[in-house]
Amino acid sequence: MDVTIKGLNSVRARLVPGLYRPVLEQMFTFIAHTGETVAKNNAPRDTGALKRSIHSNATDTSARIYSNLGYAVPVEFGRRKGARMPPPRALRGWARRHGMPESAAFGIAKNIQKRGIKGRFFMKKAAEAIMFKMPFQIKLAEKRIAKRFSSGRY
């Protein structure tokens, strides 16, 4: 049995990166913006520095949501009890802003070491929001690519 598909070479020739890359970049930009917004809305606020440190970027192949603050990871995941004590100097400002003397920072750090702290999972909530929206975004991108393909505009 021989099967011949006529026109397949012309279809392959039209499947160029210019067809799908702009659509995928649009999709990943939407996803990055969604994740950044959810992460910022769920980030705990004291000074607002953590919220301001959350950024996103997107390309035609990926989206990234991140924070460049060193304490973002312990805030996200928390600290287990018995783990190493956080540096007291990092807690001086927090103590002062909450009406305590800066000298209380050592006691707070020891207490965190003894009891641990719960994670706030602001980035996990962003990932969950992305996973919820992704199937629809993929179908939308598929339709946009098909429309571009059939119109020949790309």
Short mmCIF file of C-alpha atoms in Angstrom, two decimals:
data_model
loop_
_atom_site.label_atom_id
_atom_site.label_comp_id
_atom_site.label_asym_id
_atom_site.label_seq_id
_atom_site.Cartn_x
_atom_site.Cartn_y
_atom_site.Cartn_z
CA MET A 1 0.00 0.00 0.00
CA ASP A 2 1.30 3.43 -0.91
CA VAL A 3 -0.07 6.65 0.57
CA THR A 4 0.60 9.95 -1.11
CA ILE A 5 -0.32 13.22 0.56
CA LYS A 6 -0.42 16.06 -1.90
CA GLY A 7 0.39 19.55 -0.67
CA LEU A 8 2.26 18.43 2.47
CA ASN A 9 5.46 20.18 1.36
CA SER A 10 3.63 23.49 0.96
CA VAL A 11 2.16 23.13 4.47
CA ARG A 12 5.60 22.37 5.92
CA ALA A 13 7.05 25.40 4.16
CA ARG A 14 4.44 27.61 5.85
CA LEU A 15 5.20 26.25 9.35
CA VAL A 16 7.87 28.85 10.06
CA PRO A 17 8.72 30.42 13.43
CA GLY A 18 7.13 33.68 12.33
CA LEU A 19 3.80 31.86 12.39
CA TYR A 20 3.77 30.77 16.01
CA ARG A 21 6.41 32.74 17.92
CA PRO A 22 4.43 35.99 18.30
CA VAL A 23 1.38 34.05 19.50
CA LEU A 24 3.41 32.04 22.03
CA GLU A 25 5.14 35.18 23.28
CA GLN A 26 1.72 36.78 23.79
CA MET A 27 0.57 33.71 25.72
CA PHE A 28 3.66 33.57 27.92
CA THR A 29 3.48 37.31 28.57
CA PHE A 30 -0.09 36.89 29.80
CA ILE A 31 0.95 33.94 31.98
CA ALA A 32 3.92 35.87 33.44
CA HIS A 33 1.75 38.88 34.21
CA THR A 34 -0.89 36.67 35.85
CA GLY A 35 1.72 34.93 38.02
CA GLU A 36 3.38 38.20 39.00
CA THR A 37 0.04 39.76 39.98
CA VAL A 38 -1.03 36.76 42.08
CA ALA A 39 2.38 36.53 43.78
CA LYS A 40 2.37 40.26 44.60
CA ASN A 41 -1.19 40.11 45.94
CA ASN A 42 -0.29 37.20 48.23
CA ALA A 43 3.16 38.35 49.36
CA PRO A 44 3.19 39.31 53.05
CA ARG A 45 3.60 43.03 53.64
CA ASP A 46 5.72 44.70 56.27
CA THR A 47 7.73 47.28 54.37
CA GLY A 48 6.45 46.26 50.94
CA ALA A 49 9.97 45.38 49.76
CA LEU A 50 9.06 41.75 49.03
CA LYS A 51 6.07 42.77 46.92
CA ARG A 52 8.19 45.32 45.02
CA SER A 53 10.89 42.70 44.39
CA ILE A 54 8.58 40.34 42.50
CA HIS A 55 9.05 40.62 38.75
CA SER A 56 8.34 38.61 35.63
CA ASN A 57 9.60 38.26 32.10
CA ALA A 58 8.51 36.22 29.12
CA THR A 59 9.86 35.03 25.81
CA ASP A 60 8.29 32.97 23.06
CA THR A 61 9.30 29.79 24.89
CA SER A 62 8.96 30.55 28.61
CA ALA A 63 7.67 32.74 31.42
CA ARG A 64 9.51 33.47 34.65
CA ILE A 65 8.27 35.00 37.92
CA TYR A 66 10.93 35.72 40.52
CA SER A 67 12.11 37.78 43.47
CA ASN A 68 15.69 38.87 43.93
CA LEU A 69 15.43 39.30 47.72
CA GLY A 70 17.46 36.89 49.84
CA TYR A 71 14.66 36.36 52.34
CA ALA A 72 12.01 35.54 49.73
CA VAL A 73 12.75 31.79 49.93
CA PRO A 74 12.38 31.51 53.74
CA VAL A 75 9.18 33.57 53.56
CA GLU A 76 7.83 31.32 50.79
CA PHE A 77 8.66 27.98 52.44
CA GLY A 78 9.01 28.95 56.10
CA ARG A 79 11.58 27.52 58.50
CA ARG A 80 11.29 24.18 60.20
CA LYS A 81 11.70 24.06 63.93
CA GLY A 82 15.21 23.27 65.07
CA ALA A 83 16.75 24.71 61.90
CA ARG A 84 19.50 27.26 62.05
CA MET A 85 18.49 30.52 63.66
CA PRO A 86 17.88 33.44 61.27
CA PRO A 87 20.40 36.28 61.63
CA PRO A 88 19.19 38.61 64.43
CA ARG A 89 20.36 41.69 62.51
CA ALA A 90 17.80 40.85 59.83
CA LEU A 91 15.05 41.08 62.45
CA ARG A 92 16.07 44.40 64.08
CA GLY A 93 14.07 46.54 61.67
CA TRP A 94 11.04 44.26 61.98
CA ALA A 95 11.18 44.48 65.78
CA ARG A 96 11.49 48.29 65.66
CA ARG A 97 8.56 48.62 63.22
CA HIS A 98 6.42 46.50 65.55
CA GLY A 99 7.11 48.58 68.67
CA MET A 100 9.84 46.41 70.17
CA PRO A 101 13.40 47.39 71.01
CA GLU A 102 16.01 46.28 68.47
CA SER A 103 17.60 44.18 71.20
CA ALA A 104 14.54 41.88 71.03
CA ALA A 105 15.75 40.65 67.62
CA PHE A 106 17.98 37.97 69.17
CA GLY A 107 15.09 36.58 71.23
CA ILE A 108 12.82 36.58 68.17
CA ALA A 109 15.48 34.75 66.14
CA LYS A 110 15.89 32.14 68.92
CA ASN A 111 12.12 31.70 69.06
CA ILE A 112 11.98 31.17 65.28
CA GLN A 113 14.74 28.57 65.61
CA LYS A 114 12.86 26.80 68.39
CA ARG A 115 9.35 26.89 66.87
CA GLY A 116 9.91 27.47 63.17
CA ILE A 117 7.64 29.63 61.03
CA LYS A 118 4.94 28.75 58.52
CA GLY A 119 5.56 29.32 54.85
CA ARG A 120 3.42 31.95 53.16
CA PHE A 121 3.45 30.24 49.72
CA PHE A 122 2.84 33.36 47.66
CA MET A 123 4.76 31.91 44.69
CA LYS A 124 2.96 28.56 45.03
CA LYS A 125 -0.35 30.43 44.76
CA ALA A 126 0.97 32.11 41.61
CA ALA A 127 1.90 28.71 40.15
CA GLU A 128 -1.58 27.37 40.97
CA ALA A 129 -3.21 30.34 39.22
CA ILE A 130 -1.03 29.75 36.17
CA MET A 131 -1.86 26.04 36.08
CA PHE A 132 -5.55 26.92 36.25
CA LYS A 133 -5.36 29.38 33.34
CA MET A 134 -2.87 27.48 31.17
CA PRO A 135 -5.25 25.03 29.41
CA PHE A 136 -7.44 27.88 28.17
CA GLN A 137 -4.39 29.91 27.11
CA ILE A 138 -3.01 26.96 25.13
CA LYS A 139 -6.34 26.49 23.31
CA LEU A 140 -6.48 30.22 22.59
CA ALA A 141 -2.93 30.16 21.21
CA GLU A 142 -3.82 27.15 19.08
CA LYS A 143 -6.76 29.04 17.57
CA ARG A 144 -4.66 32.14 16.94
CA ILE A 145 -1.95 30.11 15.22
CA ALA A 146 -4.53 28.31 13.07
CA LYS A 147 -6.08 31.64 12.09
CA ARG A 148 -2.67 33.06 11.15
CA PHE A 149 -1.88 29.89 9.20
CA SER A 150 -5.12 29.93 7.22
CA SER A 151 -4.89 33.66 6.47
CA GLY A 152 -1.24 33.49 5.43
CA ARG A 153 -0.48 36.69 7.43
CA TYR A 154 2.75 36.22 9.34
#
